[in-house]
PDB file of C-alpha atoms in Angstrom:
ATOM      1  CA  GLU N  15       4.982  -2.510  17.451  1.00  0.00           C
ATOM      2  CA  ASP N  16       2.067  -1.082  15.463  1.00  0.00           C
ATOM      3  CA  GLN N  17      -0.646  -3.560  14.529  1.00  0.00           C
ATOM      4  CA  VAL N  18      -3.591  -3.398  12.127  1.00  0.00           C
ATOM      5  CA  THR N  19      -6.367  -5.992  11.867  1.00  0.00           C
ATOM      6  CA  GLN N  20      -9.061  -5.730   9.226  1.00  0.00           C
ATOM      7  CA  SER N  21     -12.378  -7.542   9.268  1.00  0.00           C
ATOM      8  CA  PRO N  22     -14.052  -9.244   7.628  1.00  0.00           C
ATOM      9  CA  GLU N  23     -11.495 -10.733   5.221  1.00  0.00           C
ATOM     10  CA  ALA N  24     -14.161 -10.903   2.533  1.00  0.00           C
ATOM     11  CA  LEU N  25     -17.611  -9.383   2.170  1.00  0.00           C
ATOM     12  CA  ARG N  26     -20.277  -9.995  -0.440  1.00  0.00           C
ATOM     13  CA  LEU N  27     -23.103  -7.488  -0.773  1.00  0.00           C
ATOM     14  CA  GLN N  28     -26.059  -6.985  -3.043  1.00  0.00           C
ATOM     15  CA  GLU N  29     -26.194  -3.709  -4.901  1.00  0.00           C
ATOM     16  CA  GLY N  30     -27.758  -1.149  -2.566  1.00  0.00           C
ATOM     17  CA  GLU N  31     -27.046  -3.141   0.587  1.00  0.00           C
ATOM     18  CA  SER N  32     -25.110  -0.825   2.922  1.00  0.00           C
ATOM     19  CA  SER N  33     -22.420  -2.205   5.240  1.00  0.00           C
ATOM     20  CA  SER N  34     -19.195  -1.359   7.084  1.00  0.00           C
ATOM     21  CA  LEU N  35     -15.610  -2.568   7.021  1.00  0.00           C
ATOM     22  CA  ASN N  36     -13.592  -2.546  10.234  1.00  0.00           C
ATOM     23  CA  CYS N  37      -9.972  -1.650  10.913  1.00  0.00           C
ATOM     24  CA  SER N  38      -8.750  -2.225  14.471  1.00  0.00           C
ATOM     25  CA  TYR N  39      -5.358  -0.841  15.365  1.00  0.00           C
ATOM     26  CA  THR N  40      -2.773  -0.408  18.089  1.00  0.00           C
ATOM     27  CA  VAL N  41      -0.174   2.304  17.611  1.00  0.00           C
ATOM     28  CA  SER N  42       2.127   4.437  19.683  1.00  0.00           C
ATOM     29  CA  GLY N  43       1.097   8.023  18.972  1.00  0.00           C
ATOM     30  CA  LEU N  44      -1.227   8.018  15.977  1.00  0.00           C
ATOM     31  CA  ARG N  45      -0.082  10.373  13.231  1.00  0.00           C
ATOM     32  CA  GLY N  46      -2.561   9.157  10.649  1.00  0.00           C
ATOM     33  CA  LEU N  47      -4.872   6.309   9.649  1.00  0.00           C
ATOM     34  CA  PHE N  48      -5.171   5.682   5.916  1.00  0.00           C
ATOM     35  CA  TRP N  49      -7.694   3.938   3.711  1.00  0.00           C
ATOM     36  CA  TYR N  50      -6.785   2.689   0.244  1.00  0.00           C
ATOM     37  CA  ARG N  51      -8.728   0.964  -2.505  1.00  0.00           C
ATOM     38  CA  GLN N  52      -7.033  -1.697  -4.625  1.00  0.00           C
ATOM     39  CA  ASP N  53      -8.526  -3.051  -7.833  1.00  0.00           C
ATOM     40  CA  PRO N  54      -7.350  -6.429  -9.202  1.00  0.00           C
ATOM     41  CA  GLY N  55      -4.025  -6.138 -11.002  1.00  0.00           C
ATOM     42  CA  LYS N  56      -3.461  -2.547  -9.888  1.00  0.00           C
ATOM     43  CA  GLY N  57      -1.668  -0.700  -7.139  1.00  0.00           C
ATOM     44  CA  PRO N  58      -3.490   0.680  -4.074  1.00  0.00           C
ATOM     45  CA  GLU N  59      -5.201   4.010  -4.586  1.00  0.00           C
ATOM     46  CA  PHE N  60      -5.262   6.480  -1.696  1.00  0.00           C
ATOM     47  CA  LEU N  61      -8.748   7.354  -0.378  1.00  0.00           C
ATOM     48  CA  PHE N  62      -8.539   9.100   3.018  1.00  0.00           C
ATOM     49  CA  THR N  63      -6.324  10.112   5.899  1.00  0.00           C
ATOM     50  CA  LEU N  64      -7.873  10.443   9.364  1.00  0.00           C
ATOM     51  CA  TYR N  65      -5.794  12.180  11.999  1.00  0.00           C
ATOM     52  CA  SER N  66      -7.720  12.110  15.278  1.00  0.00           C
ATOM     53  CA  ALA N  67     -10.584  10.352  17.021  1.00  0.00           C
ATOM     54  CA  GLY N  68     -13.977  11.694  16.019  1.00  0.00           C
ATOM     55  CA  GLU N  69     -12.863  12.721  12.562  1.00  0.00           C
ATOM     56  CA  GLU N  70     -14.944  11.675   9.548  1.00  0.00           C
ATOM     57  CA  LYS N  71     -14.304  11.931   5.802  1.00  0.00           C
ATOM     58  CA  GLU N  72     -16.559  11.180   2.849  1.00  0.00           C
ATOM     59  CA  LYS N  73     -16.096  10.424  -0.812  1.00  0.00           C
ATOM     60  CA  GLU N  74     -19.106   9.487  -2.906  1.00  0.00           C
ATOM     61  CA  ARG N  75     -20.642   6.386  -1.252  1.00  0.00           C
ATOM     62  CA  LEU N  76     -17.745   5.946   1.190  1.00  0.00           C
ATOM     63  CA  LYS N  77     -17.492   7.426   4.673  1.00  0.00           C
ATOM     64  CA  ALA N  78     -14.548   6.792   6.992  1.00  0.00           C
ATOM     65  CA  THR N  79     -14.738   7.294  10.757  1.00  0.00           C
ATOM     66  CA  LEU N  80     -12.122   7.020  13.490  1.00  0.00           C
ATOM     67  CA  THR N  81     -12.078   6.191  17.198  1.00  0.00           C
ATOM     68  CA  LYS N  82      -9.086   5.641  19.467  1.00  0.00           C
ATOM     69  CA  LYS N  83      -9.068   1.910  18.708  1.00  0.00           C
ATOM     70  CA  GLU N  84     -10.664   1.422  15.304  1.00  0.00           C
ATOM     71  CA  SER N  85     -11.816   2.896  12.056  1.00  0.00           C
ATOM     72  CA  PHE N  86     -14.862   2.040   9.995  1.00  0.00           C
ATOM     73  CA  LEU N  87     -15.336   2.413   6.275  1.00  0.00           C
ATOM     74  CA  HIS N  88     -19.074   2.725   5.718  1.00  0.00           C
ATOM     75  CA  ILE N  89     -20.354   1.956   2.238  1.00  0.00           C
ATOM     76  CA  THR N  90     -23.812   3.349   1.526  1.00  0.00           C
ATOM     77  CA  ALA N  91     -25.925   1.836  -1.249  1.00  0.00           C
ATOM     78  CA  PRO N  92     -22.905   0.203  -2.929  1.00  0.00           C
ATOM     79  CA  LYS N  93     -22.673  -0.379  -6.668  1.00  0.00           C
ATOM     80  CA  PRO N  94     -20.796  -3.152  -8.501  1.00  0.00           C
ATOM     81  CA  GLU N  95     -18.025  -0.681  -9.328  1.00  0.00           C
ATOM     82  CA  ASP N  96     -17.266  -0.416  -5.589  1.00  0.00           C
ATOM     83  CA  SER N  97     -15.979  -3.997  -5.726  1.00  0.00           C
ATOM     84  CA  ALA N  98     -12.304  -3.934  -4.708  1.00  0.00           C
ATOM     85  CA  THR N  99      -9.975  -4.742  -1.837  1.00  0.00           C
ATOM     86  CA  TYR N 100      -9.896  -2.020   0.804  1.00  0.00           C
ATOM     87  CA  LEU N 101      -6.675  -1.583   2.760  1.00  0.00           C
ATOM     88  CA  CYS N 102      -6.196   0.185   6.078  1.00  0.00           C
ATOM     89  CA  ALA N 103      -2.833   1.462   7.344  1.00  0.00           C
ATOM     90  CA  VAL N 104      -1.662   3.349  10.428  1.00  0.00           C
ATOM     91  CA  GLN N 105       1.299   5.647  10.896  1.00  0.00           C
ATOM     92  CA  GLY N 106       2.599   6.217  14.393  1.00  0.00           C
ATOM     93  CA  ASP N 107       5.356   8.109  16.133  1.00  0.00           C
ATOM     94  CA  GLN N 108       8.377   5.931  15.535  1.00  0.00           C
ATOM     95  CA  SER N 109      11.932   6.458  16.725  1.00  0.00           C
ATOM     96  CA  GLY N 110      14.369   7.882  14.203  1.00  0.00           C
ATOM     97  CA  GLY N 111      11.721   9.824  12.341  1.00  0.00           C
ATOM     98  CA  SER N 112      10.927   7.047   9.873  1.00  0.00           C
ATOM     99  CA  TYR N 113       7.163   7.341   9.715  1.00  0.00           C
ATOM    100  CA  ILE N 114       6.550   4.090   7.888  1.00  0.00           C
ATOM    101  CA  PRO N 115       2.908   2.959   8.011  1.00  0.00           C
ATOM    102  CA  THR N 116       1.791  -0.530   8.940  1.00  0.00           C
ATOM    103  CA  PHE N 117      -0.741  -2.037   6.530  1.00  0.00           C
ATOM    104  CA  GLY N 118      -3.562  -4.448   7.276  1.00  0.00           C
ATOM    105  CA  ARG N 119      -4.253  -7.425   5.026  1.00  0.00           C
ATOM    106  CA  GLY N 120      -7.360  -5.884   3.542  1.00  0.00           C
ATOM    107  CA  THR N 121     -11.049  -6.646   3.085  1.00  0.00           C
ATOM    108  CA  SER N 122     -12.127  -7.985  -0.294  1.00  0.00           C
ATOM    109  CA  LEU N 123     -15.514  -6.502  -1.195  1.00  0.00           C
ATOM    110  CA  ILE N 124     -17.717  -7.883  -3.945  1.00  0.00           C
ATOM    111  CA  VAL N 125     -20.951  -6.113  -4.815  1.00  0.00           C
ATOM    112  CA  HIS N 126     -23.382  -8.144  -6.886  1.00  0.00           C
ATOM    113  CA  PRO N 127     -25.801  -6.408  -9.282  1.00  0.00           C
TER     114      PRO N 127
ATOM    115  CA  ASN K  23       0.500  13.453 -14.933  1.00  0.00           C
ATOM    116  CA  ALA K  24       1.837   9.877 -14.838  1.00  0.00           C
ATOM    117  CA  GLY K  25       2.377   9.613 -11.052  1.00  0.00           C
ATOM    118  CA  VAL K  26       4.494   6.507 -10.331  1.00  0.00           C
ATOM    119  CA  THR K  27       5.686   4.438 -13.285  1.00  0.00           C
ATOM    120  CA  GLN K  28       7.052   0.910 -12.879  1.00  0.00           C
ATOM    121  CA  THR K  29       8.729  -1.277 -15.460  1.00  0.00           C
ATOM    122  CA  PRO K  30       8.406  -4.044 -16.441  1.00  0.00           C
ATOM    123  CA  LYS K  31       4.795  -5.050 -15.733  1.00  0.00           C
ATOM    124  CA  PHE K  32       5.493  -8.776 -15.977  1.00  0.00           C
ATOM    125  CA  GLN K  33       8.678 -10.832 -15.739  1.00  0.00           C
ATOM    126  CA  VAL K  34       9.594 -14.513 -15.564  1.00  0.00           C
ATOM    127  CA  LEU K  35      13.049 -15.387 -14.265  1.00  0.00           C
ATOM    128  CA  LYS K  36      14.909 -18.616 -13.770  1.00  0.00           C
ATOM    129  CA  THR K  37      16.351 -19.342 -10.336  1.00  0.00           C
ATOM    130  CA  GLY K  38      19.696 -17.596 -10.007  1.00  0.00           C
ATOM    131  CA  GLN K  39      19.093 -14.941 -12.643  1.00  0.00           C
ATOM    132  CA  SER K  40      19.299 -11.272 -11.777  1.00  0.00           C
ATOM    133  CA  MET K  41      17.123  -8.338 -12.738  1.00  0.00           C
ATOM    134  CA  THR K  42      16.355  -4.746 -11.846  1.00  0.00           C
ATOM    135  CA  LEU K  43      12.881  -3.317 -11.350  1.00  0.00           C
ATOM    136  CA  GLN K  44      12.641   0.314 -12.314  1.00  0.00           C
ATOM    137  CA  CYS K  45      10.494   2.996 -10.693  1.00  0.00           C
ATOM    138  CA  ALA K  46      10.107   6.692 -11.460  1.00  0.00           C
ATOM    139  CA  GLN K  47       7.823   9.364 -10.025  1.00  0.00           C
ATOM    140  CA  ASP K  48       7.017  12.813 -11.358  1.00  0.00           C
ATOM    141  CA  MET K  49       5.397  14.379  -8.266  1.00  0.00           C
ATOM    142  CA  ASN K  50       8.596  15.792  -6.765  1.00  0.00           C
ATOM    143  CA  HIS K  51       8.178  13.514  -3.735  1.00  0.00           C
ATOM    144  CA  ASN K  52      11.091  13.138  -1.355  1.00  0.00           C
ATOM    145  CA  SER K  53      10.341   9.589  -0.188  1.00  0.00           C
ATOM    146  CA  MET K  54      10.093   6.381  -2.197  1.00  0.00           C
ATOM    147  CA  TYR K  55       9.358   2.784  -1.224  1.00  0.00           C
ATOM    148  CA  TRP K  56       9.423  -0.780  -2.507  1.00  0.00           C
ATOM    149  CA  TYR K  57       6.790  -3.258  -1.292  1.00  0.00           C
ATOM    150  CA  ARG K  58       5.962  -6.828  -2.123  1.00  0.00           C
ATOM    151  CA  GLN K  59       2.429  -8.193  -1.914  1.00  0.00           C
ATOM    152  CA  ASP K  60       1.704 -11.867  -1.452  1.00  0.00           C
ATOM    153  CA  PRO K  61      -1.669 -13.595  -0.952  1.00  0.00           C
ATOM    154  CA  GLY K  62      -2.607 -13.599   2.739  1.00  0.00           C
ATOM    155  CA  MET K  63       0.449 -11.537   3.719  1.00  0.00           C
ATOM    156  CA  GLY K  64      -0.557  -8.037   2.751  1.00  0.00           C
ATOM    157  CA  LEU K  65       1.929  -5.361   1.773  1.00  0.00           C
ATOM    158  CA  ARG K  66       5.435  -5.812   3.192  1.00  0.00           C
ATOM    159  CA  LEU K  67       8.088  -3.133   2.967  1.00  0.00           C
ATOM    160  CA  ILE K  68      11.353  -4.212   1.361  1.00  0.00           C
ATOM    161  CA  TYR K  69      13.382  -0.991   1.305  1.00  0.00           C
ATOM    162  CA  TYR K  70      12.662   2.693   1.414  1.00  0.00           C
ATOM    163  CA  SER K  71      14.403   5.960   0.684  1.00  0.00           C
ATOM    164  CA  ALA K  72      13.367   8.838   2.914  1.00  0.00           C
ATOM    165  CA  SER K  73      15.200  11.334   0.723  1.00  0.00           C
ATOM    166  CA  GLU K  74      17.617  11.448  -2.173  1.00  0.00           C
ATOM    167  CA  GLY K  75      20.903   9.861  -1.147  1.00  0.00           C
ATOM    168  CA  THR K  76      19.508   7.692   1.659  1.00  0.00           C
ATOM    169  CA  THR K  77      18.141   4.158   1.744  1.00  0.00           C
ATOM    170  CA  ASP K  78      16.998   1.951   4.624  1.00  0.00           C
ATOM    171  CA  LYS K  79      15.896  -1.616   5.119  1.00  0.00           C
ATOM    172  CA  GLY K  80      12.267  -2.462   5.654  1.00  0.00           C
ATOM    173  CA  GLU K  81      10.618  -5.603   6.969  1.00  0.00           C
ATOM    174  CA  VAL K  82      11.880  -8.066   4.300  1.00  0.00           C
ATOM    175  CA  PRO K  83      15.163  -6.805   2.740  1.00  0.00           C
ATOM    176  CA  ASN K  84      17.040 -10.098   2.348  1.00  0.00           C
ATOM    177  CA  GLY K  85      17.862 -10.936  -1.272  1.00  0.00           C
ATOM    178  CA  TYR K  86      17.301  -7.385  -2.518  1.00  0.00           C
ATOM    179  CA  ASN K  87      19.303  -4.239  -3.103  1.00  0.00           C
ATOM    180  CA  VAL K  88      18.138  -0.747  -3.988  1.00  0.00           C
ATOM    181  CA  SER K  89      19.513   2.390  -5.578  1.00  0.00           C
ATOM    182  CA  ARG K  90      18.081   5.896  -5.278  1.00  0.00           C
ATOM    183  CA  LEU K  91      19.452   7.147  -8.570  1.00  0.00           C
ATOM    184  CA  ASN K  92      18.097  10.689  -8.174  1.00  0.00           C
ATOM    185  CA  LYS K  93      15.007  12.305  -6.691  1.00  0.00           C
ATOM    186  CA  ARG K  94      12.749  10.757  -9.354  1.00  0.00           C
ATOM    187  CA  GLU K  95      14.077   7.208  -9.622  1.00  0.00           C
ATOM    188  CA  PHE K  96      14.348   4.297  -7.186  1.00  0.00           C
ATOM    189  CA  SER K  97      15.341   0.854  -8.471  1.00  0.00           C
ATOM    190  CA  LEU K  98      15.109  -2.592  -6.869  1.00  0.00           C
ATOM    191  CA  ARG K  99      17.619  -5.304  -7.798  1.00  0.00           C
ATOM    192  CA  LEU K 100      17.400  -9.030  -7.325  1.00  0.00           C
ATOM    193  CA  GLU K 101      20.965 -10.362  -7.580  1.00  0.00           C
ATOM    194  CA  SER K 102      20.147 -14.083  -7.586  1.00  0.00           C
ATOM    195  CA  ALA K 103      16.421 -14.723  -7.882  1.00  0.00           C
ATOM    196  CA  ALA K 104      14.783 -17.452  -5.799  1.00  0.00           C
ATOM    197  CA  PRO K 105      11.287 -18.969  -6.095  1.00  0.00           C
ATOM    198  CA  SER K 106      10.434 -17.330  -2.730  1.00  0.00           C
ATOM    199  CA  GLN K 107      10.740 -13.977  -4.482  1.00  0.00           C
ATOM    200  CA  THR K 108       7.763 -14.753  -6.711  1.00  0.00           C
ATOM    201  CA  SER K 109       5.419 -11.907  -5.870  1.00  0.00           C
ATOM    202  CA  VAL K 110       3.854  -8.662  -7.015  1.00  0.00           C
ATOM    203  CA  TYR K 111       6.157  -5.712  -6.416  1.00  0.00           C
ATOM    204  CA  PHE K 112       4.898  -2.178  -5.897  1.00  0.00           C
ATOM    205  CA  CYS K 113       6.817   1.045  -5.867  1.00  0.00           C
ATOM    206  CA  ALA K 114       5.337   4.029  -4.038  1.00  0.00           C
ATOM    207  CA  SER K 115       6.225   7.616  -3.291  1.00  0.00           C
ATOM    208  CA  SER K 116       5.121  10.242  -0.784  1.00  0.00           C
ATOM    209  CA  GLU K 117       5.884  13.613   0.658  1.00  0.00           C
ATOM    210  CA  ALA K 118       8.507  13.421   3.388  1.00  0.00           C
ATOM    211  CA  SER K 119       6.115  12.837   6.295  1.00  0.00           C
ATOM    212  CA  GLY K 120       3.776  10.515   4.420  1.00  0.00           C
ATOM    213  CA  VAL K 121       0.716  11.815   6.251  1.00  0.00           C
ATOM    214  CA  ASN K 122      -1.027  12.567   2.948  1.00  0.00           C
ATOM    215  CA  GLY K 123      -0.747   8.954   1.900  1.00  0.00           C
ATOM    216  CA  TYR K 124       1.308   7.150  -0.674  1.00  0.00           C
ATOM    217  CA  THR K 125       0.983   7.066  -4.453  1.00  0.00           C
ATOM    218  CA  PHE K 126       1.555   3.557  -5.759  1.00  0.00           C
ATOM    219  CA  GLY K 127       2.626   2.319  -9.159  1.00  0.00           C
ATOM    220  CA  SER K 128       0.693  -0.344 -11.025  1.00  0.00           C
ATOM    221  CA  GLY K 129       3.049  -3.140  -9.975  1.00  0.00           C
ATOM    222  CA  THR K 130       5.403  -5.734 -11.436  1.00  0.00           C
ATOM    223  CA  ARG K 131       4.280  -9.344 -11.369  1.00  0.00           C
ATOM    224  CA  LEU K 132       7.426 -11.465 -11.002  1.00  0.00           C
ATOM    225  CA  THR K 133       7.558 -15.227 -11.301  1.00  0.00           C
ATOM    226  CA  VAL K 134      10.760 -17.122 -10.461  1.00  0.00           C
ATOM    227  CA  VAL K 135      10.853 -20.698 -11.760  1.00  0.00           C
TER     228      VAL K 135
END
């Protein structure tokens, strides 16, 4: 069974204070690891897919990295508008061809001005 | 481009009442999904439809039914609502493999009293 654990559950930063969110996972045959951003009262918004260890992707102040056991979402010089819950999900090789991802519970990030 | 549209946005039901949550996507995606999100539990899959004409149970299907009306529309029905079904419901869609991530709707906040 695929498992995803995100840490910390909550993170408070000052504007400009860089940090990282962690996503640890176990999966049988990784097809993709996904990061989403979710704002209060809205649905998750897709950010990145990482496919193999060593891969990195960037979007504005966000950079996602992947190893064989975990992924990090690095936030450089965050701004208040980066405040959101960040969700990680993994998709593995599952029998029957139903590639349903397993989601973590998320990290709630608050960036203070 | 609307993406994934869910209706209604808010609903209050009495125990035992029934209702249908509607979802439509305009991205020509093959696969559609219904999730519920509860505090501390993360996203849990209720039902999904890998392609038009097929539906399958997810992690928490009890008390729900679904209909894939056509390629665009996927509805979720609560036949006899219970307080345990108080939650935020999200519809999502994706390409068949899902490796490019999901597109989520903005959610329906359902309260059962």
